[in-house]
Amino acid sequence: MKPLRRVTLRRLTVAATLTLATITTAGLSVSAAPAVVTHTAAPAYPDSIAAIGHSFATGEGVSGPRAFRVRNSWITGDTAAVQSLYSRILARNPAIRGNKFNLAINGADVASMLLQARKAVTLKPAPELVVVQGIDNDIRCDETGHRPFQVAFARVLEVLATGLPDARIFVVSQFGSVPTYIKALTLKQRVNQRARISPASGPCAYLDARGAAIPKGVAYLEAVIHRYEAAVAAACKSVATCRSDGGAFGRIVERPEYISWDVIHLAAPGQAKSAAVAWAALKRVAIIPN
């Protein structure tokens, strides 16, 4: 996350070959990321939209059966409570009606996202806007894991850009931050869920047994996340049709109402916040009309 992120013990294992678990770390802003490139003129609203990524893109965390959760995805959902990107575009461009595809998978890492990208280029109608939400399950608690991740993430974007040459690609940073995530949880949640959201030991352990923040661990994890966010932004910058959110998701200050019952994902208000922040960023980088 960028002000703070949730990270599972499995995800933050330092082993170089271990892929992080399916739980999402909230997004940090990318202070070191390349500057966002803006267009001088935005194209029309897209006639179709697709989402690839991990569980934060699927609507996971919203109470109810899976079919209802997907309807609350901040990217492709259709509920009034969330006002997803799809819903906002539909209000301005009726041609997009029904042309929404959510290929995101719970626990997806960059290898899974490559498979999603390959599927995305076969969709009919071809997506004119592809929203990518990654990082989470690839995070390793070290100072080098972001390097191979950047190469693999660039490959995902390359597949999309080659297979969908007329599509606009939009990638986001991590939602929230470790510090604001900690503050948004109650002490009881931090104590009871510590084994699920923070490693018990190691440089990325950010909660102690009493549920208090470990400053050194918070700072280390934040730095790790920033490197992954910078890797995403750099990979995006190398693709002509890609734009990043410039760290907008990472600057979100997490609130209790954003956090799901499972203390990891986003409730409907968190999905709505994601949609609102992404919508503003899409305008800022001229992917949609301002």
Tab-separated table of C-alpha atoms in Angstrom:
chain	number	residue	atom	x	y	z
A	1	MET	CA	0.000	0.000	0.000
A	2	LYS	CA	1.218	3.425	-0.205
A	3	PRO	CA	0.294	5.036	2.831
A	4	LEU	CA	-0.055	1.320	4.181
A	5	ARG	CA	-0.701	-2.066	2.834
A	6	ARG	CA	-1.916	-5.392	4.045
A	7	VAL	CA	0.456	-8.231	3.321
A	8	THR	CA	0.062	-11.864	4.256
A	9	LEU	CA	2.805	-13.841	5.908
A	10	ARG	CA	3.051	-16.095	2.866
A	11	ARG	CA	3.310	-13.156	0.538
A	12	LEU	CA	6.169	-11.543	2.356
A	13	THR	CA	8.289	-14.665	2.613
A	14	VAL	CA	11.832	-13.652	1.752
A	15	ALA	CA	12.551	-16.763	-0.325
A	16	ALA	CA	13.526	-15.679	-3.799
A	17	THR	CA	11.378	-18.285	-5.507
A	18	LEU	CA	8.229	-17.821	-3.477
A	19	THR	CA	5.297	-15.937	-4.957
A	20	LEU	CA	3.319	-13.888	-2.428
A	21	ALA	CA	-0.034	-15.141	-1.165
A	22	THR	CA	-3.436	-14.011	-2.396
A	23	ILE	CA	-3.987	-11.280	0.132
A	24	THR	CA	-3.650	-7.712	-1.087
A	25	THR	CA	-1.297	-5.084	0.250
A	26	ALA	CA	-2.878	-1.653	0.020
A	27	GLY	CA	-1.255	0.734	-2.483
A	28	LEU	CA	1.593	3.144	-1.881
A	29	SER	CA	2.098	6.195	-3.975
A	30	VAL	CA	5.002	5.956	-6.333
A	31	SER	CA	7.264	8.859	-5.503
A	32	ALA	CA	10.127	7.321	-7.452
A	33	ALA	CA	8.018	6.376	-10.454
A	34	PRO	CA	8.483	8.053	-13.829
A	35	ALA	CA	6.327	11.093	-14.424
A	36	VAL	CA	2.917	10.405	-15.927
A	37	VAL	CA	2.733	11.243	-19.609
A	38	THR	CA	-0.468	13.030	-20.565
A	39	HIS	CA	-2.137	13.258	-23.965
A	40	THR	CA	-3.044	16.558	-25.492
A	41	ALA	CA	-6.405	15.248	-26.656
A	42	ALA	CA	-8.459	12.417	-25.226
A	43	PRO	CA	-10.256	9.878	-27.419
A	44	ALA	CA	-13.962	9.251	-27.071
A	45	TYR	CA	-15.340	7.089	-24.291
A	46	PRO	CA	-14.612	3.409	-25.040
A	47	ASP	CA	-17.261	1.024	-26.349
A	48	SER	CA	-15.871	-1.900	-24.303
A	49	ILE	CA	-13.813	-2.452	-21.154
A	50	ALA	CA	-11.844	-5.341	-19.632
A	51	ALA	CA	-10.181	-5.887	-16.267
A	52	ILE	CA	-7.170	-8.076	-15.536
A	53	GLY	CA	-5.425	-8.536	-12.217
A	54	HIS	CA	-5.958	-9.954	-8.739
A	55	SER	CA	-8.796	-10.055	-6.197
A	56	PHE	CA	-9.022	-6.291	-5.667
A	57	ALA	CA	-10.336	-6.070	-9.232
A	58	THR	CA	-12.950	-8.820	-8.829
A	59	GLY	CA	-15.179	-7.261	-6.182
A	60	GLU	CA	-13.909	-9.770	-3.619
A	61	GLY	CA	-14.644	-8.564	-0.104
A	62	VAL	CA	-18.147	-7.263	-0.743
A	63	SER	CA	-20.638	-9.327	1.261
A	64	GLY	CA	-22.817	-11.717	-0.689
A	65	PRO	CA	-22.473	-14.515	-3.276
A	66	ARG	CA	-19.724	-14.363	-5.863
A	67	ALA	CA	-22.053	-13.150	-8.611
A	68	PHE	CA	-22.986	-10.158	-6.467
A	69	ARG	CA	-19.356	-9.428	-5.578
A	70	VAL	CA	-18.411	-9.240	-9.258
A	71	ARG	CA	-21.218	-6.744	-9.762
A	72	ASN	CA	-19.432	-4.535	-7.224
A	73	SER	CA	-16.063	-4.536	-8.977
A	74	TRP	CA	-14.760	-0.973	-9.208
A	75	ILE	CA	-13.829	-1.644	-12.829
A	76	THR	CA	-16.698	-3.598	-14.395
A	77	GLY	CA	-19.451	-3.651	-11.768
A	78	ASP	CA	-22.944	-2.265	-12.288
A	79	THR	CA	-24.245	-1.415	-8.802
A	80	ALA	CA	-25.265	2.124	-7.919
A	81	ALA	CA	-23.317	1.932	-4.657
A	82	VAL	CA	-19.967	1.535	-6.423
A	83	GLN	CA	-20.373	3.596	-9.613
A	84	SER	CA	-17.689	1.593	-11.377
A	85	LEU	CA	-15.706	2.749	-14.387
A	86	TYR	CA	-18.086	0.763	-16.577
A	87	SER	CA	-21.142	2.443	-15.032
A	88	ARG	CA	-19.625	5.908	-15.412
A	89	ILE	CA	-18.772	5.283	-19.058
A	90	LEU	CA	-22.217	3.786	-19.729
A	91	ALA	CA	-23.836	6.997	-18.489
A	92	ARG	CA	-21.881	8.878	-21.169
A	93	ASN	CA	-21.649	6.266	-23.919
A	94	PRO	CA	-24.566	3.803	-24.211
A	95	ALA	CA	-22.605	1.826	-26.815
A	96	ILE	CA	-20.612	0.152	-24.028
A	97	ARG	CA	-23.710	-1.528	-22.571
A	98	GLY	CA	-22.946	-5.185	-21.843
A	99	ASN	CA	-19.427	-4.961	-23.288
A	100	LYS	CA	-17.567	-5.572	-20.031
A	101	PHE	CA	-15.180	-8.392	-19.231
A	102	ASN	CA	-13.631	-9.146	-15.855
A	103	LEU	CA	-10.781	-11.622	-16.269
A	104	ALA	CA	-9.184	-10.908	-12.884
A	105	ILE	CA	-8.606	-13.893	-10.587
A	106	ASN	CA	-8.227	-14.106	-6.833
A	107	GLY	CA	-4.578	-14.680	-5.949
A	108	ALA	CA	-3.323	-13.799	-9.409
A	109	ASP	CA	0.391	-13.098	-9.812
A	110	VAL	CA	2.093	-11.701	-12.893
A	111	ALA	CA	2.249	-15.140	-14.540
A	112	SER	CA	-1.519	-15.470	-14.162
A	113	MET	CA	-1.959	-11.953	-15.483
A	114	LEU	CA	-0.058	-12.918	-18.627
A	115	LEU	CA	-2.631	-15.661	-19.240
A	116	GLN	CA	-5.396	-13.121	-18.618
A	117	ALA	CA	-3.796	-10.745	-21.128
A	118	ARG	CA	-3.645	-13.493	-23.751
A	119	LYS	CA	-7.329	-14.155	-23.195
A	120	ALA	CA	-8.157	-10.455	-23.318
A	121	VAL	CA	-6.826	-10.103	-26.861
A	122	THR	CA	-9.295	-12.777	-28.054
A	123	LEU	CA	-12.416	-11.147	-26.603
A	124	LYS	CA	-15.270	-10.001	-28.815
A	125	PRO	CA	-15.893	-7.155	-29.026
A	126	ALA	CA	-12.251	-6.264	-28.562
A	127	PRO	CA	-11.760	-4.221	-25.377
A	128	GLU	CA	-11.057	-0.558	-26.068
A	129	LEU	CA	-9.985	0.054	-22.460
A	130	VAL	CA	-8.030	-2.486	-20.401
A	131	VAL	CA	-7.545	-1.778	-16.693
A	132	VAL	CA	-4.698	-3.623	-14.989
A	133	GLN	CA	-4.379	-4.061	-11.214
A	134	GLY	CA	-1.345	-6.098	-10.206
A	135	ILE	CA	1.647	-6.142	-7.806
A	136	ASP	CA	0.039	-7.780	-4.746
A	137	ASN	CA	0.835	-11.420	-5.057
A	138	ASP	CA	4.269	-10.893	-6.566
A	139	ILE	CA	5.741	-8.889	-3.699
A	140	ARG	CA	8.857	-10.372	-2.106
A	141	CYS	CA	10.292	-8.884	1.042
A	142	ASP	CA	13.703	-8.021	-0.353
A	143	GLU	CA	15.409	-5.333	-2.390
A	144	THR	CA	15.605	-7.087	-5.762
A	145	GLY	CA	12.315	-8.892	-6.394
A	146	HIS	CA	10.852	-5.932	-8.267
A	147	ARG	CA	13.399	-6.335	-11.068
A	148	PRO	CA	12.222	-9.655	-12.547
A	149	PHE	CA	8.675	-8.555	-11.783
A	150	GLN	CA	9.110	-5.476	-13.989
A	151	VAL	CA	10.293	-7.626	-16.883
A	152	ALA	CA	7.336	-9.976	-16.508
A	153	PHE	CA	4.844	-7.134	-16.086
A	154	ALA	CA	6.203	-5.442	-19.208
A	155	ARG	CA	5.501	-8.678	-21.074
A	156	VAL	CA	1.851	-8.529	-19.937
A	157	LEU	CA	1.527	-4.999	-21.299
A	158	GLU	CA	3.301	-5.980	-24.525
A	159	VAL	CA	0.812	-8.776	-25.157
A	160	LEU	CA	-2.082	-6.363	-24.615
A	161	ALA	CA	-0.586	-3.633	-26.782
A	162	THR	CA	0.243	-6.027	-29.620
A	163	GLY	CA	-3.030	-7.928	-29.565
A	164	LEU	CA	-5.197	-4.855	-28.963
A	165	PRO	CA	-3.398	-2.076	-30.846
A	166	ASP	CA	-6.372	0.275	-30.631
A	167	ALA	CA	-6.982	-0.229	-26.906
A	168	ARG	CA	-6.006	2.130	-24.127
A	169	ILE	CA	-4.229	0.427	-21.201
A	170	PHE	CA	-4.470	1.847	-17.679
A	171	VAL	CA	-2.465	0.486	-14.731
A	172	VAL	CA	-2.927	1.389	-11.081
A	173	SER	CA	-0.649	1.452	-8.063
A	174	GLN	CA	-1.411	-0.241	-4.746
A	175	PHE	CA	-4.535	0.847	-2.890
A	176	GLY	CA	-3.780	2.818	0.290
A	177	SER	CA	-0.720	2.352	2.452
A	178	VAL	CA	0.566	0.323	5.370
A	179	PRO	CA	0.325	3.183	7.897
A	180	THR	CA	-3.228	4.204	6.984
A	181	TYR	CA	-4.290	0.562	6.799
A	182	ILE	CA	-3.044	-0.018	10.343
A	183	LYS	CA	-4.862	3.067	11.592
A	184	ALA	CA	-8.085	2.002	9.876
A	185	LEU	CA	-8.147	-1.309	11.789
A	186	THR	CA	-9.319	-1.617	15.363
A	187	LEU	CA	-6.877	-2.904	17.957
A	188	LYS	CA	-8.928	-6.100	18.183
A	189	GLN	CA	-8.637	-6.615	14.431
A	190	ARG	CA	-4.897	-6.025	14.494
A	191	VAL	CA	-4.391	-8.540	17.306
A	192	ASN	CA	-6.800	-11.197	16.038
A	193	GLN	CA	-5.800	-10.963	12.380
A	194	ARG	CA	-2.078	-10.353	12.830
A	195	ALA	CA	-1.120	-13.832	11.638
A	196	ARG	CA	-3.005	-13.200	8.374
A	197	ILE	CA	-1.940	-9.658	7.577
A	198	SER	CA	1.613	-9.310	8.880
A	199	PRO	CA	4.622	-11.641	8.906
A	200	ALA	CA	5.530	-12.759	12.422
A	201	SER	CA	9.184	-11.911	11.846
A	202	GLY	CA	11.581	-10.543	9.260
A	203	PRO	CA	12.135	-7.054	7.856
A	204	CYS	CA	8.535	-6.693	6.637
A	205	ALA	CA	6.856	-7.632	9.941
A	206	TYR	CA	4.849	-4.506	10.711
A	207	LEU	CA	2.636	-5.540	13.659
A	208	ASP	CA	3.767	-6.909	17.006
A	209	ALA	CA	1.845	-9.383	19.182
A	210	ARG	CA	0.017	-6.523	20.898
A	211	GLY	CA	-1.233	-5.166	17.574
A	212	ALA	CA	1.089	-2.174	17.639
A	213	ALA	CA	2.901	-0.968	14.545
A	214	ILE	CA	6.599	-1.831	14.186
A	215	PRO	CA	8.013	1.380	12.656
A	216	LYS	CA	11.049	-0.283	11.108
A	217	GLY	CA	8.921	-2.965	9.465
A	218	VAL	CA	6.400	-0.427	8.199
A	219	ALA	CA	9.161	1.658	6.621
A	220	TYR	CA	10.838	-1.364	5.037
A	221	LEU	CA	7.603	-2.708	3.560
A	222	GLU	CA	6.660	0.721	2.259
A	223	ALA	CA	10.008	0.953	0.479
A	224	VAL	CA	9.524	-2.504	-1.039
A	225	ILE	CA	6.060	-1.595	-2.313
A	226	HIS	CA	7.306	1.679	-3.765
A	227	ARG	CA	9.864	-0.246	-5.797
A	228	TYR	CA	7.166	-2.488	-7.248
A	229	GLU	CA	4.996	0.516	-8.026
A	230	ALA	CA	7.903	2.191	-9.765
A	231	ALA	CA	8.453	-1.018	-11.745
A	232	VAL	CA	4.821	-0.982	-12.901
A	233	ALA	CA	5.032	2.675	-13.893
A	234	ALA	CA	8.312	2.132	-15.775
A	235	ALA	CA	6.918	-0.868	-17.668
A	236	CYS	CA	3.847	1.152	-18.595
A	237	LYS	CA	5.903	4.099	-19.772
A	238	SER	CA	7.640	1.849	-22.288
A	239	VAL	CA	4.315	1.033	-23.992
A	240	ALA	CA	2.868	3.803	-26.145
A	241	THR	CA	-0.768	2.973	-25.402
A	242	CYS	CA	-0.321	2.576	-21.636
A	243	ARG	CA	-0.816	5.164	-18.904
A	244	SER	CA	-0.373	4.747	-15.142
A	245	ASP	CA	-2.320	6.393	-12.349
A	246	GLY	CA	0.799	8.246	-11.205
A	247	GLY	CA	0.514	6.760	-7.715
A	248	ALA	CA	-3.075	7.945	-7.193
A	249	PHE	CA	-4.206	4.678	-5.596
A	250	GLY	CA	-1.225	4.761	-3.270
A	251	ARG	CA	-2.193	8.203	-1.998
A	252	ILE	CA	-5.595	6.996	-0.819
A	253	VAL	CA	-5.971	7.279	2.944
A	254	GLU	CA	-7.644	4.096	4.105
A	255	ARG	CA	-10.738	4.330	6.275
A	256	PRO	CA	-12.528	1.663	8.325
A	257	GLU	CA	-15.505	1.655	5.972
A	258	TYR	CA	-13.282	0.808	3.007
A	259	ILE	CA	-12.123	-2.448	4.576
A	260	SER	CA	-14.032	-5.674	4.059
A	261	TRP	CA	-15.282	-8.063	6.706
A	262	ASP	CA	-12.261	-10.259	5.918
A	263	VAL	CA	-9.903	-7.403	6.923
A	264	ILE	CA	-8.016	-7.781	3.655
A	265	HIS	CA	-10.146	-6.780	0.689
A	266	LEU	CA	-12.405	-3.835	-0.039
A	267	ALA	CA	-16.010	-3.396	1.020
A	268	ALA	CA	-18.392	-1.561	-1.316
A	269	PRO	CA	-17.243	1.899	-0.112
A	270	GLY	CA	-13.645	0.895	-0.865
A	271	GLN	CA	-14.656	-0.244	-4.328
A	272	ALA	CA	-16.444	3.082	-4.822
A	273	LYS	CA	-13.354	4.989	-3.708
A	274	SER	CA	-11.235	3.021	-6.179
A	275	ALA	CA	-13.619	3.879	-9.009
A	276	ALA	CA	-13.679	7.576	-8.127
A	277	VAL	CA	-9.887	7.857	-7.886
A	278	ALA	CA	-9.365	5.893	-11.105
A	279	TRP	CA	-11.939	8.011	-12.928
A	280	ALA	CA	-10.105	11.205	-11.988
A	281	ALA	CA	-6.784	9.658	-13.055
A	282	LEU	CA	-8.211	8.524	-16.405
A	283	LYS	CA	-9.209	12.123	-17.099
A	284	ARG	CA	-5.862	13.435	-15.924
A	285	VAL	CA	-3.910	11.249	-18.349
A	286	ALA	CA	-6.470	11.868	-21.112
A	287	ILE	CA	-7.615	8.298	-21.610
A	288	ILE	CA	-11.181	9.628	-21.413
A	289	PRO	CA	-12.543	13.108	-22.091
A	290	ASN	CA	-12.068	15.609	-19.281
